[in-house]
Amino acid sequence: DPGDCPSGIRPDQDFTSSNFSMDIRMPGVTPAEVMDFIPHANMDTVHHMLLFGCRKPSSISSYWDCGGAVGACEDQSSIMYAWGRNAPSTKLPRDVGFLVGKNSKMPYLVLQIHYGDIKAFRDHHRDCSGITLTMTYKPQPFIAGIYLLLSYNTVIPPGNKVTNADVACDYTSFPIYPFAFRTHTHHLGKVVTGYRVRNGEWTLIGRQSPQLPQAFYPTNKDVNVQYGDTVAARCMFTGENMTTATSIGSTSNDEMCNFYIMYYMDRKHAIPFMTCMNPGPKQLFQHIPAEANIPIPV
Ligand code: IYT
Ligand code: CU
Ligand code: CU
């Protein structure tokens, strides 16, 4: 019975507060298929969870299978939260909130869970995994947003020890203050690194192995991004053990190169989502720090 899973909205203990909390849980789901994801020795039930803000979800059911062509959202979506096994979760800084609700650009919240080993469901128990969101009606001084850098045209030749996917964009908007980052590749990604480039100087935003839990990790230090800067990222892949070329695509036999920056910005500008898909100019990347090609041991 779906009613066995906690759900719904609860006011804050303090009745004078404008805060409240909301549970988003799987409504008693037993997955029928295992998603092919990054294998991990100690995963049992949930491999990872992602929370999306959507303009329109892919389904109006209380839950659906996102394994096939059906994703989380029908159109524009943005990751708001990511949880991976054994990964600490990053908190939003004080006075910062994601804009949600029916008058926002993200009227729907969709929780995506990829289950790990199906053996954990041999007892046919129903899963209620999920998250509780702490929410408020009170406008926060800063809004949170996501800047996604992605490569769409990388091809990883078989046998090559190193293939770099580079992405870079000039930043021409209001200042953003990155506080967390997330990397995403499939099996061949070794390290993903993101930078702010200002007057030729490369400053690290974050660097992580995409083979570790793909959660949001705190940024290196306080690096703001302002008009005139360049935002750049490199995914280092290896095609060493492959016999065929690997391209960008949605299956686990394809690859992806994503660097997500979670930032806050002044509420009066409120840009909740930005993307960069420019293959970086070769010239720029001649100056990328060497660490971007040093694999992180996992
Ligand atoms: C082709 C690709 O790189 N897809 C990524 C990034 C992506 C995320 C969102 C692309 C679009 C989006 O609306 I949100 I268009 C991708 O699918 N990344 C996966 C998740 O499915 C979000 C990941 O785990 O980062
Ligand atoms: Cu899925
Ligand atoms: Cu992917």
mmCIF file of C-alpha atoms and ligand atoms in Angstrom:
data_model
loop_
_atom_site.group_PDB
_atom_site.id
_atom_site.type_symbol
_atom_site.label_atom_id
_atom_site.label_comp_id
_atom_site.label_asym_id
_atom_site.label_seq_id
_atom_site.Cartn_x
_atom_site.Cartn_y
_atom_site.Cartn_z
ATOM 1 C CA ASP A 1 0.000 0.000 0.000
ATOM 2 C CA PRO A 2 1.533 3.311 -1.092
ATOM 3 C CA GLY A 3 0.117 4.819 2.070
ATOM 4 C CA ASP A 4 2.794 2.950 4.026
ATOM 5 C CA CYS A 5 5.395 5.430 2.847
ATOM 6 C CA PRO A 6 5.515 8.765 4.583
ATOM 7 C CA SER A 7 4.584 11.642 2.335
ATOM 8 C CA GLY A 8 3.211 15.116 2.371
ATOM 9 C CA ILE A 9 3.817 18.446 3.929
ATOM 10 C CA ARG A 10 4.428 19.245 7.574
ATOM 11 C CA PRO A 11 4.563 22.667 9.133
ATOM 12 C CA ASP A 12 7.539 23.661 11.206
ATOM 13 C CA GLN A 13 7.414 22.836 14.936
ATOM 14 C CA ASP A 14 7.468 26.536 15.604
ATOM 15 C CA PHE A 15 4.034 27.751 14.470
ATOM 16 C CA THR A 16 5.204 31.330 13.971
ATOM 17 C CA SER A 17 7.729 30.172 11.380
ATOM 18 C CA SER A 18 7.150 30.334 7.633
ATOM 19 C CA ASN A 19 9.190 27.179 7.146
ATOM 20 C CA PHE A 20 7.821 23.737 6.432
ATOM 21 C CA SER A 21 9.048 20.417 5.139
ATOM 22 C CA MET A 22 8.010 18.127 2.324
ATOM 23 C CA ASP A 23 8.620 14.428 1.769
ATOM 24 C CA ILE A 24 9.187 13.117 -1.719
ATOM 25 C CA ARG A 25 9.290 9.346 -1.540
ATOM 26 C CA MET A 26 8.866 6.401 -3.809
ATOM 27 C CA PRO A 27 5.260 5.333 -3.193
ATOM 28 C CA GLY A 28 6.044 1.740 -2.262
ATOM 29 C CA VAL A 29 7.909 0.665 -5.356
ATOM 30 C CA THR A 30 9.431 -2.706 -6.193
ATOM 31 C CA PRO A 31 11.617 -2.210 -9.246
ATOM 32 C CA ALA A 32 11.122 -4.784 -11.957
ATOM 33 C CA GLU A 33 14.408 -4.160 -13.718
ATOM 34 C CA VAL A 34 17.888 -3.181 -12.728
ATOM 35 C CA MET A 35 19.294 -0.112 -14.347
ATOM 36 C CA ASP A 36 22.759 -0.536 -15.678
ATOM 37 C CA PHE A 37 24.789 1.939 -13.806
ATOM 38 C CA ILE A 38 28.251 2.365 -12.446
ATOM 39 C CA PRO A 39 28.820 -0.895 -10.638
ATOM 40 C CA HIS A 40 29.926 -0.572 -7.071
ATOM 41 C CA ALA A 41 30.816 -3.407 -4.745
ATOM 42 C CA ASN A 42 28.844 -2.302 -1.731
ATOM 43 C CA MET A 43 25.668 -0.961 -3.278
ATOM 44 C CA ASP A 44 22.572 -2.760 -2.092
ATOM 45 C CA THR A 45 19.257 -1.023 -2.592
ATOM 46 C CA VAL A 46 19.566 2.507 -3.927
ATOM 47 C CA HIS A 47 22.486 3.324 -6.156
ATOM 48 C CA HIS A 48 21.746 7.008 -6.471
ATOM 49 C CA MET A 49 18.973 9.571 -6.374
ATOM 50 C CA LEU A 50 18.554 12.750 -8.350
ATOM 51 C CA LEU A 51 15.995 15.448 -7.756
ATOM 52 C CA PHE A 52 14.916 17.405 -10.828
ATOM 53 C CA GLY A 53 12.980 20.583 -11.195
ATOM 54 C CA CYS A 54 10.761 20.307 -14.259
ATOM 55 C CA ARG A 55 8.507 22.457 -16.316
ATOM 56 C CA LYS A 56 6.648 19.296 -17.301
ATOM 57 C CA PRO A 57 7.239 15.792 -15.930
ATOM 58 C CA SER A 58 7.401 12.787 -18.291
ATOM 59 C CA SER A 59 4.400 11.191 -16.636
ATOM 60 C CA ILE A 60 1.551 12.168 -14.363
ATOM 61 C CA SER A 61 1.683 8.847 -12.477
ATOM 62 C CA SER A 62 2.944 8.793 -8.928
ATOM 63 C CA TYR A 63 5.956 6.846 -10.223
ATOM 64 C CA TRP A 64 7.211 5.455 -13.512
ATOM 65 C CA ASP A 65 10.063 3.485 -15.023
ATOM 66 C CA CYS A 66 12.708 5.825 -16.387
ATOM 67 C CA GLY A 67 14.748 3.006 -17.920
ATOM 68 C CA GLY A 68 13.612 3.338 -21.517
ATOM 69 C CA ALA A 69 13.101 6.465 -23.564
ATOM 70 C CA VAL A 70 11.123 8.089 -20.748
ATOM 71 C CA GLY A 71 13.220 10.339 -18.583
ATOM 72 C CA ALA A 72 12.333 12.414 -15.572
ATOM 73 C CA CYS A 73 11.070 15.462 -17.408
ATOM 74 C CA GLU A 74 9.450 16.054 -20.735
ATOM 75 C CA ASP A 75 11.220 19.294 -21.464
ATOM 76 C CA GLN A 76 13.606 21.580 -19.657
ATOM 77 C CA SER A 77 14.862 20.140 -16.443
ATOM 78 C CA SER A 78 17.490 20.965 -13.939
ATOM 79 C CA ILE A 79 19.163 18.896 -11.276
ATOM 80 C CA MET A 80 18.586 20.298 -7.812
ATOM 81 C CA TYR A 81 20.003 17.587 -5.645
ATOM 82 C CA ALA A 82 22.057 14.435 -6.040
ATOM 83 C CA TRP A 83 22.703 11.655 -3.601
ATOM 84 C CA GLY A 84 25.149 8.829 -4.126
ATOM 85 C CA ARG A 85 25.938 5.970 -1.796
ATOM 86 C CA ASN A 86 28.325 6.926 0.982
ATOM 87 C CA ALA A 87 28.535 10.505 -0.230
ATOM 88 C CA PRO A 88 27.945 13.379 2.132
ATOM 89 C CA SER A 89 25.236 15.722 0.910
ATOM 90 C CA THR A 90 25.939 19.379 0.382
ATOM 91 C CA LYS A 91 23.715 21.850 2.161
ATOM 92 C CA LEU A 92 22.543 25.081 0.585
ATOM 93 C CA PRO A 93 24.226 28.053 2.217
ATOM 94 C CA ARG A 94 22.226 30.301 4.522
ATOM 95 C CA ASP A 95 19.770 32.705 2.838
ATOM 96 C CA VAL A 96 19.792 30.640 -0.377
ATOM 97 C CA GLY A 97 16.848 28.773 -1.884
ATOM 98 C CA PHE A 98 15.834 27.107 -5.149
ATOM 99 C CA LEU A 99 12.766 28.762 -6.618
ATOM 100 C CA VAL A 100 9.999 26.171 -6.853
ATOM 101 C CA GLY A 101 6.237 26.158 -6.923
ATOM 102 C CA LYS A 102 3.587 26.711 -9.501
ATOM 103 C CA ASN A 103 4.608 30.221 -10.481
ATOM 104 C CA SER A 104 8.273 29.349 -10.855
ATOM 105 C CA LYS A 105 10.069 27.956 -13.901
ATOM 106 C CA MET A 106 10.184 24.618 -12.046
ATOM 107 C CA PRO A 107 6.581 23.896 -11.047
ATOM 108 C CA TYR A 108 7.253 20.133 -10.729
ATOM 109 C CA LEU A 109 9.743 18.219 -8.637
ATOM 110 C CA VAL A 110 10.649 14.750 -9.869
ATOM 111 C CA LEU A 111 12.710 12.322 -7.833
ATOM 112 C CA GLN A 112 14.705 9.781 -9.814
ATOM 113 C CA ILE A 113 16.077 6.710 -8.117
ATOM 114 C CA HIS A 114 18.319 4.169 -9.746
ATOM 115 C CA TYR A 115 18.255 0.942 -7.844
ATOM 116 C CA GLY A 116 21.405 -1.073 -7.497
ATOM 117 C CA ASP A 117 21.445 -4.812 -7.207
ATOM 118 C CA ILE A 118 17.997 -6.372 -7.728
ATOM 119 C CA LYS A 119 18.970 -9.060 -5.181
ATOM 120 C CA ALA A 120 18.142 -6.560 -2.461
ATOM 121 C CA PHE A 121 14.517 -7.009 -3.569
ATOM 122 C CA ARG A 122 14.428 -10.816 -3.374
ATOM 123 C CA ASP A 123 12.151 -10.410 -0.380
ATOM 124 C CA HIS A 124 9.751 -8.286 -2.496
ATOM 125 C CA HIS A 125 9.772 -5.466 0.005
ATOM 126 C CA ARG A 126 8.496 -2.128 -1.161
ATOM 127 C CA ASP A 127 10.861 0.754 -1.310
ATOM 128 C CA CYS A 128 10.127 4.117 0.247
ATOM 129 C CA SER A 129 13.466 5.775 -0.368
ATOM 130 C CA GLY A 130 13.403 9.464 -0.983
ATOM 131 C CA ILE A 131 14.196 12.806 0.481
ATOM 132 C CA THR A 132 12.717 15.359 2.751
ATOM 133 C CA LEU A 133 12.917 18.931 1.575
ATOM 134 C CA THR A 134 13.038 21.773 3.979
ATOM 135 C CA MET A 135 11.019 24.549 2.444
ATOM 136 C CA THR A 136 9.889 28.047 3.176
ATOM 137 C CA TYR A 137 7.351 30.580 1.932
ATOM 138 C CA LYS A 138 9.708 33.361 2.845
ATOM 139 C CA PRO A 139 11.638 34.811 -0.129
ATOM 140 C CA GLN A 140 15.335 34.236 0.444
ATOM 141 C CA PRO A 141 17.858 36.973 -0.422
ATOM 142 C CA PHE A 142 19.674 34.652 -2.831
ATOM 143 C CA ILE A 143 18.454 32.062 -5.298
ATOM 144 C CA ALA A 144 20.247 28.837 -6.119
ATOM 145 C CA GLY A 145 20.909 27.779 -9.665
ATOM 146 C CA ILE A 146 22.745 25.281 -11.817
ATOM 147 C CA TYR A 147 25.308 25.970 -14.500
ATOM 148 C CA LEU A 148 25.770 22.845 -16.618
ATOM 149 C CA LEU A 149 28.802 22.441 -18.865
ATOM 150 C CA LEU A 150 28.499 19.520 -21.241
ATOM 151 C CA SER A 151 30.210 18.100 -24.264
ATOM 152 C CA TYR A 152 27.989 16.678 -26.993
ATOM 153 C CA ASN A 153 30.533 15.843 -29.687
ATOM 154 C CA THR A 154 33.329 13.948 -27.980
ATOM 155 C CA VAL A 155 34.462 10.687 -29.550
ATOM 156 C CA ILE A 156 36.793 8.435 -27.567
ATOM 157 C CA PRO A 157 38.940 6.353 -29.909
ATOM 158 C CA PRO A 158 39.664 2.769 -28.825
ATOM 159 C CA GLY A 159 43.120 2.104 -27.414
ATOM 160 C CA ASN A 160 43.980 5.730 -26.665
ATOM 161 C CA LYS A 161 45.136 6.170 -23.120
ATOM 162 C CA VAL A 162 43.895 9.755 -22.859
ATOM 163 C CA THR A 163 41.046 11.602 -24.576
ATOM 164 C CA ASN A 164 40.035 15.039 -23.340
ATOM 165 C CA ALA A 165 36.597 16.556 -23.733
ATOM 166 C CA ASP A 166 36.858 20.326 -23.344
ATOM 167 C CA VAL A 167 33.987 22.766 -22.838
ATOM 168 C CA ALA A 168 34.232 26.525 -22.339
ATOM 169 C CA CYS A 169 31.999 29.590 -22.479
ATOM 170 C CA ASP A 170 32.406 33.290 -21.949
ATOM 171 C CA TYR A 171 30.339 34.406 -19.005
ATOM 172 C CA THR A 172 28.276 37.498 -19.784
ATOM 173 C CA SER A 173 25.713 37.647 -17.006
ATOM 174 C CA PHE A 174 25.290 38.797 -13.421
ATOM 175 C CA PRO A 175 27.741 37.472 -10.804
ATOM 176 C CA ILE A 176 27.261 33.920 -9.552
ATOM 177 C CA TYR A 177 28.796 32.380 -6.457
ATOM 178 C CA PRO A 178 29.535 28.663 -6.964
ATOM 179 C CA PHE A 179 29.374 26.594 -3.780
ATOM 180 C CA ALA A 180 29.059 23.015 -4.990
ATOM 181 C CA PHE A 181 29.824 20.976 -8.077
ATOM 182 C CA ARG A 182 28.982 17.594 -9.523
ATOM 183 C CA THR A 183 30.664 15.541 -12.207
ATOM 184 C CA HIS A 184 29.048 12.996 -14.474
ATOM 185 C CA THR A 185 30.484 10.563 -17.014
ATOM 186 C CA HIS A 186 29.885 6.868 -17.597
ATOM 187 C CA HIS A 187 32.548 4.168 -17.246
ATOM 188 C CA LEU A 188 35.426 5.738 -19.165
ATOM 189 C CA GLY A 189 35.679 9.046 -17.281
ATOM 190 C CA LYS A 190 38.777 9.371 -15.064
ATOM 191 C CA VAL A 191 38.610 12.944 -13.791
ATOM 192 C CA VAL A 192 36.405 15.970 -14.468
ATOM 193 C CA THR A 193 37.667 19.433 -13.610
ATOM 194 C CA GLY A 194 36.048 22.872 -13.767
ATOM 195 C CA TYR A 195 37.636 26.336 -13.704
ATOM 196 C CA ARG A 196 37.011 30.003 -13.820
ATOM 197 C CA VAL A 197 39.418 31.735 -16.165
ATOM 198 C CA ARG A 198 39.938 35.416 -15.412
ATOM 199 C CA ASN A 199 42.586 37.453 -17.217
ATOM 200 C CA GLY A 200 44.320 34.257 -18.260
ATOM 201 C CA GLU A 201 44.435 32.906 -14.732
ATOM 202 C CA TRP A 202 42.854 29.494 -14.110
ATOM 203 C CA THR A 203 41.145 29.080 -10.738
ATOM 204 C CA LEU A 204 39.835 25.682 -9.709
ATOM 205 C CA ILE A 205 36.108 25.401 -9.035
ATOM 206 C CA GLY A 206 36.165 21.662 -8.493
ATOM 207 C CA ARG A 207 37.810 18.427 -9.469
ATOM 208 C CA GLN A 208 36.482 14.940 -8.887
ATOM 209 C CA SER A 209 36.476 11.400 -10.179
ATOM 210 C CA PRO A 210 33.135 10.581 -11.806
ATOM 211 C CA GLN A 211 33.677 7.007 -10.583
ATOM 212 C CA LEU A 212 33.089 8.185 -7.003
ATOM 213 C CA PRO A 213 29.483 8.848 -5.919
ATOM 214 C CA GLN A 214 28.169 11.525 -8.281
ATOM 215 C CA ALA A 215 26.912 13.832 -5.566
ATOM 216 C CA PHE A 216 27.403 17.570 -5.231
ATOM 217 C CA TYR A 217 30.701 18.254 -3.489
ATOM 218 C CA PRO A 218 31.738 21.584 -1.983
ATOM 219 C CA THR A 219 33.726 23.829 -4.308
ATOM 220 C CA ASN A 220 37.419 24.344 -3.829
ATOM 221 C CA LYS A 221 37.129 27.807 -2.257
ATOM 222 C CA ASP A 222 35.124 30.970 -2.825
ATOM 223 C CA VAL A 223 35.432 31.576 -6.539
ATOM 224 C CA ASN A 224 32.857 33.935 -7.997
ATOM 225 C CA VAL A 225 32.140 34.169 -11.693
ATOM 226 C CA GLN A 226 31.395 37.537 -13.236
ATOM 227 C CA TYR A 227 30.919 39.270 -16.562
ATOM 228 C CA GLY A 228 34.029 38.841 -18.673
ATOM 229 C CA ASP A 229 35.182 35.557 -17.126
ATOM 230 C CA THR A 230 35.356 32.237 -18.947
ATOM 231 C CA VAL A 231 33.976 29.054 -17.419
ATOM 232 C CA ALA A 232 35.852 25.963 -18.566
ATOM 233 C CA ALA A 233 35.756 22.236 -17.896
ATOM 234 C CA ARG A 234 37.671 19.173 -19.010
ATOM 235 C CA CYS A 235 36.628 15.533 -18.808
ATOM 236 C CA MET A 236 39.517 13.142 -19.144
ATOM 237 C CA PHE A 237 38.570 9.760 -20.579
ATOM 238 C CA THR A 238 40.475 6.625 -21.389
ATOM 239 C CA GLY A 239 39.653 4.336 -24.314
ATOM 240 C CA GLU A 240 42.526 2.078 -23.295
ATOM 241 C CA ASN A 241 40.583 -1.138 -22.855
ATOM 242 C CA MET A 242 38.068 -0.508 -25.623
ATOM 243 C CA THR A 243 37.934 -2.060 -29.065
ATOM 244 C CA THR A 244 35.423 0.377 -30.563
ATOM 245 C CA ALA A 245 34.965 4.146 -30.495
ATOM 246 C CA THR A 246 32.691 5.613 -27.824
ATOM 247 C CA SER A 247 30.478 8.657 -28.454
ATOM 248 C CA ILE A 248 28.194 10.795 -26.347
ATOM 249 C CA GLY A 249 24.817 9.156 -25.796
ATOM 250 C CA SER A 250 22.353 8.062 -23.171
ATOM 251 C CA THR A 251 23.144 4.351 -22.696
ATOM 252 C CA SER A 252 25.807 3.020 -20.374
ATOM 253 C CA ASN A 253 27.840 1.995 -23.420
ATOM 254 C CA ASP A 254 27.932 5.629 -24.496
ATOM 255 C CA GLU A 255 29.674 8.372 -22.612
ATOM 256 C CA MET A 256 28.773 11.759 -21.185
ATOM 257 C CA CYS A 257 30.861 14.676 -20.023
ATOM 258 C CA ASN A 258 29.096 16.927 -17.520
ATOM 259 C CA PHE A 259 30.346 19.444 -15.002
ATOM 260 C CA TYR A 260 27.554 20.945 -12.894
ATOM 261 C CA ILE A 261 28.107 24.095 -10.879
ATOM 262 C CA MET A 262 25.624 24.858 -8.131
ATOM 263 C CA TYR A 263 25.681 28.558 -7.398
ATOM 264 C CA TYR A 264 23.765 31.277 -5.661
ATOM 265 C CA MET A 265 23.053 34.711 -7.023
ATOM 266 C CA ASP A 266 21.203 37.826 -6.021
ATOM 267 C CA ARG A 267 17.471 37.215 -6.069
ATOM 268 C CA LYS A 268 16.839 40.256 -8.253
ATOM 269 C CA HIS A 269 18.589 38.572 -11.199
ATOM 270 C CA ALA A 270 17.291 35.046 -10.483
ATOM 271 C CA ILE A 271 18.662 32.931 -13.330
ATOM 272 C CA PRO A 272 18.032 29.363 -12.154
ATOM 273 C CA PHE A 273 19.662 27.462 -15.017
ATOM 274 C CA MET A 274 22.449 28.085 -17.523
ATOM 275 C CA THR A 275 24.285 25.787 -19.899
ATOM 276 C CA CYS A 276 27.539 25.748 -21.818
ATOM 277 C CA MET A 277 28.014 23.360 -24.694
ATOM 278 C CA ASN A 278 30.843 25.020 -26.597
ATOM 279 C CA PRO A 279 33.777 22.789 -27.393
ATOM 280 C CA GLY A 280 36.518 24.848 -25.840
ATOM 281 C CA PRO A 281 38.978 26.602 -28.139
ATOM 282 C CA LYS A 282 42.227 24.615 -28.372
ATOM 283 C CA GLN A 283 44.249 27.733 -27.689
ATOM 284 C CA LEU A 284 42.571 28.355 -24.341
ATOM 285 C CA PHE A 285 43.094 24.782 -23.172
ATOM 286 C CA GLN A 286 46.817 24.935 -23.853
ATOM 287 C CA HIS A 287 46.959 26.730 -20.516
ATOM 288 C CA ILE A 288 44.804 24.373 -18.434
ATOM 289 C CA PRO A 289 46.565 23.316 -15.203
ATOM 290 C CA ALA A 290 48.168 19.863 -15.289
ATOM 291 C CA GLU A 291 45.917 18.568 -12.475
ATOM 292 C CA ALA A 292 43.071 18.300 -15.016
ATOM 293 C CA ASN A 293 44.867 15.275 -16.435
ATOM 294 C CA ILE A 294 45.875 13.631 -13.195
ATOM 295 C CA PRO A 295 43.507 10.750 -12.463
ATOM 296 C CA ILE A 296 41.939 10.613 -9.007
ATOM 297 C CA PRO A 297 42.416 7.234 -7.362
ATOM 298 C CA VAL A 298 39.138 5.505 -6.507
HETATM 299 C C1 IYT B 1 23.922 14.431 -23.186
HETATM 300 C C2 IYT B 1 24.245 14.709 -21.748
HETATM 301 O O1 IYT B 1 25.371 15.031 -21.427
HETATM 302 N N1 IYT B 1 23.253 14.560 -20.860
HETATM 303 C C3 IYT B 1 23.478 14.808 -19.445
HETATM 304 C C4 IYT B 1 23.317 16.234 -19.098
HETATM 305 C C5 IYT B 1 21.969 16.803 -19.191
HETATM 306 C C6 IYT B 1 21.260 17.034 -18.033
HETATM 307 C C7 IYT B 1 20.054 17.645 -18.071
HETATM 308 C C8 IYT B 1 21.390 17.160 -20.400
HETATM 309 C C9 IYT B 1 20.186 17.774 -20.435
HETATM 310 C C10 IYT B 1 19.466 18.019 -19.265
HETATM 311 O O2 IYT B 1 18.240 18.608 -19.288
HETATM 312 I I1 IYT B 1 19.140 18.008 -16.289
HETATM 313 I I2 IYT B 1 19.407 18.348 -22.275
HETATM 314 C C11 IYT B 1 22.699 13.871 -18.545
HETATM 315 O O3 IYT B 1 21.736 13.278 -18.962
HETATM 316 N N2 IYT B 1 23.175 13.742 -17.303
HETATM 317 C C12 IYT B 1 22.687 12.831 -16.306
HETATM 318 C C13 IYT B 1 21.265 12.946 -15.851
HETATM 319 O O4 IYT B 1 20.379 12.317 -16.679
HETATM 320 C C14 IYT B 1 20.855 14.314 -15.496
HETATM 321 C C15 IYT B 1 23.471 13.035 -15.045
HETATM 322 O O5 IYT B 1 23.413 12.185 -14.159
HETATM 323 O O6 IYT B 1 24.144 14.068 -14.898
HETATM 324 CU CU CU B 2 16.490 6.436 -14.740
HETATM 325 CU CU CU B 3 24.986 10.033 -18.427
#
